[in-house]
């Protein structure tokens, strides 16, 4: 039965009155409480510091590097002869020494952070956008769409299950091999890996929210299901998705490095990228293993920072842990 506008207004006013909280009983919003708990979490602080340094280095660092990361300075000066096994290490002028082609290793490591950050963030945004779109449609259809909605949900989720059935790295390598080696290919491949994760997570969260009292109240007041899903259910379901996005950034950086290590990333001659630097250093492990250690440590620390912050956010937003 459709209610008249006046009846809807009266019921909404009555509902607001019943749901009102006295000033002395005011609670704390979920996000404010989560932020307060993050500030008290040492792991969150360490993760945030690592990420802040990484972003700062990626944005500002390439403008401040002492040498051109693509210029073979050591070869020109005659101090690097990789064929003869001569690759000098750190010095006062070159803090991390040279690489096998005589380029300043410190400058390449700093400049490579920007490429790693851009590819990792863009790939995560691609996966998040497509995953939220699929998960939002599927969750709204399953929770509020009735019989026809359940049919739509089944079709979308079978497609998502197909993506989940393939190992993530294998799926990324397959997509990158089909599209050809390039940074854009890496973004698409790594983004496609995270699509089913975001889709399933948002769908499950939306189905749980669809059974809440406020959805039942809005439905009984005659609010259209599409408006309920867009205005209420989806915003209240995004917290776990945001947390997962932070954790996905960590795996995205590792997968980007893995694809570059396999030769499926950037093919621009001389362009620094951590995964590519790690791959190039394999031939010189017996001469100078530090060439592989530097980018590997950078990848590990960056992924560790994202993981720390993501896990801390998950704990802060977990309703079971809220007092």
PDB file of C-alpha atoms in Angstrom, residues 68-80 98-104:
ATOM      1  CA  UNK A  68      70.109  11.194 -13.887  1.00  0.00           C
ATOM      2  CA  UNK A  69      68.768   7.670 -13.192  1.00  0.00           C
ATOM      3  CA  UNK A  70      69.125   6.729 -16.875  1.00  0.00           C
ATOM      4  CA  UNK A  71      72.655   8.115 -17.445  1.00  0.00           C
ATOM      5  CA  UNK A  72      75.538   5.550 -17.381  1.00  0.00           C
ATOM      6  CA  UNK A  73      77.883   7.755 -15.347  1.00  0.00           C
ATOM      7  CA  UNK A  74      80.130   4.936 -14.185  1.00  0.00           C
ATOM      8  CA  UNK A  75      80.762   3.632 -17.694  1.00  0.00           C
ATOM      9  CA  UNK A  76      81.624   7.107 -18.919  1.00  0.00           C
ATOM     10  CA  UNK A  77      84.057   7.539 -16.027  1.00  0.00           C
ATOM     11  CA  UNK A  78      85.556   4.088 -16.639  1.00  0.00           C
ATOM     12  CA  UNK A  79      84.903   2.775 -13.104  1.00  0.00           C
ATOM     13  CA  UNK A  80      82.248   0.193 -14.064  1.00  0.00           C
ATOM     14  CA  UNK A  98      76.503   1.919  -9.366  1.00  0.00           C
ATOM     15  CA  UNK A  99      74.386  -0.651 -11.156  1.00  0.00           C
ATOM     16  CA  UNK A 100      75.681  -2.967 -13.889  1.00  0.00           C
ATOM     17  CA  UNK A 101      75.369  -0.226 -16.541  1.00  0.00           C
ATOM     18  CA  UNK A 102      77.100   2.440 -14.496  1.00  0.00           C
ATOM     19  CA  UNK A 103      73.960   4.282 -13.399  1.00  0.00           C
ATOM     20  CA  UNK A 104      73.618   5.710  -9.908  1.00  0.00           C
TER      21      UNK A 104
END
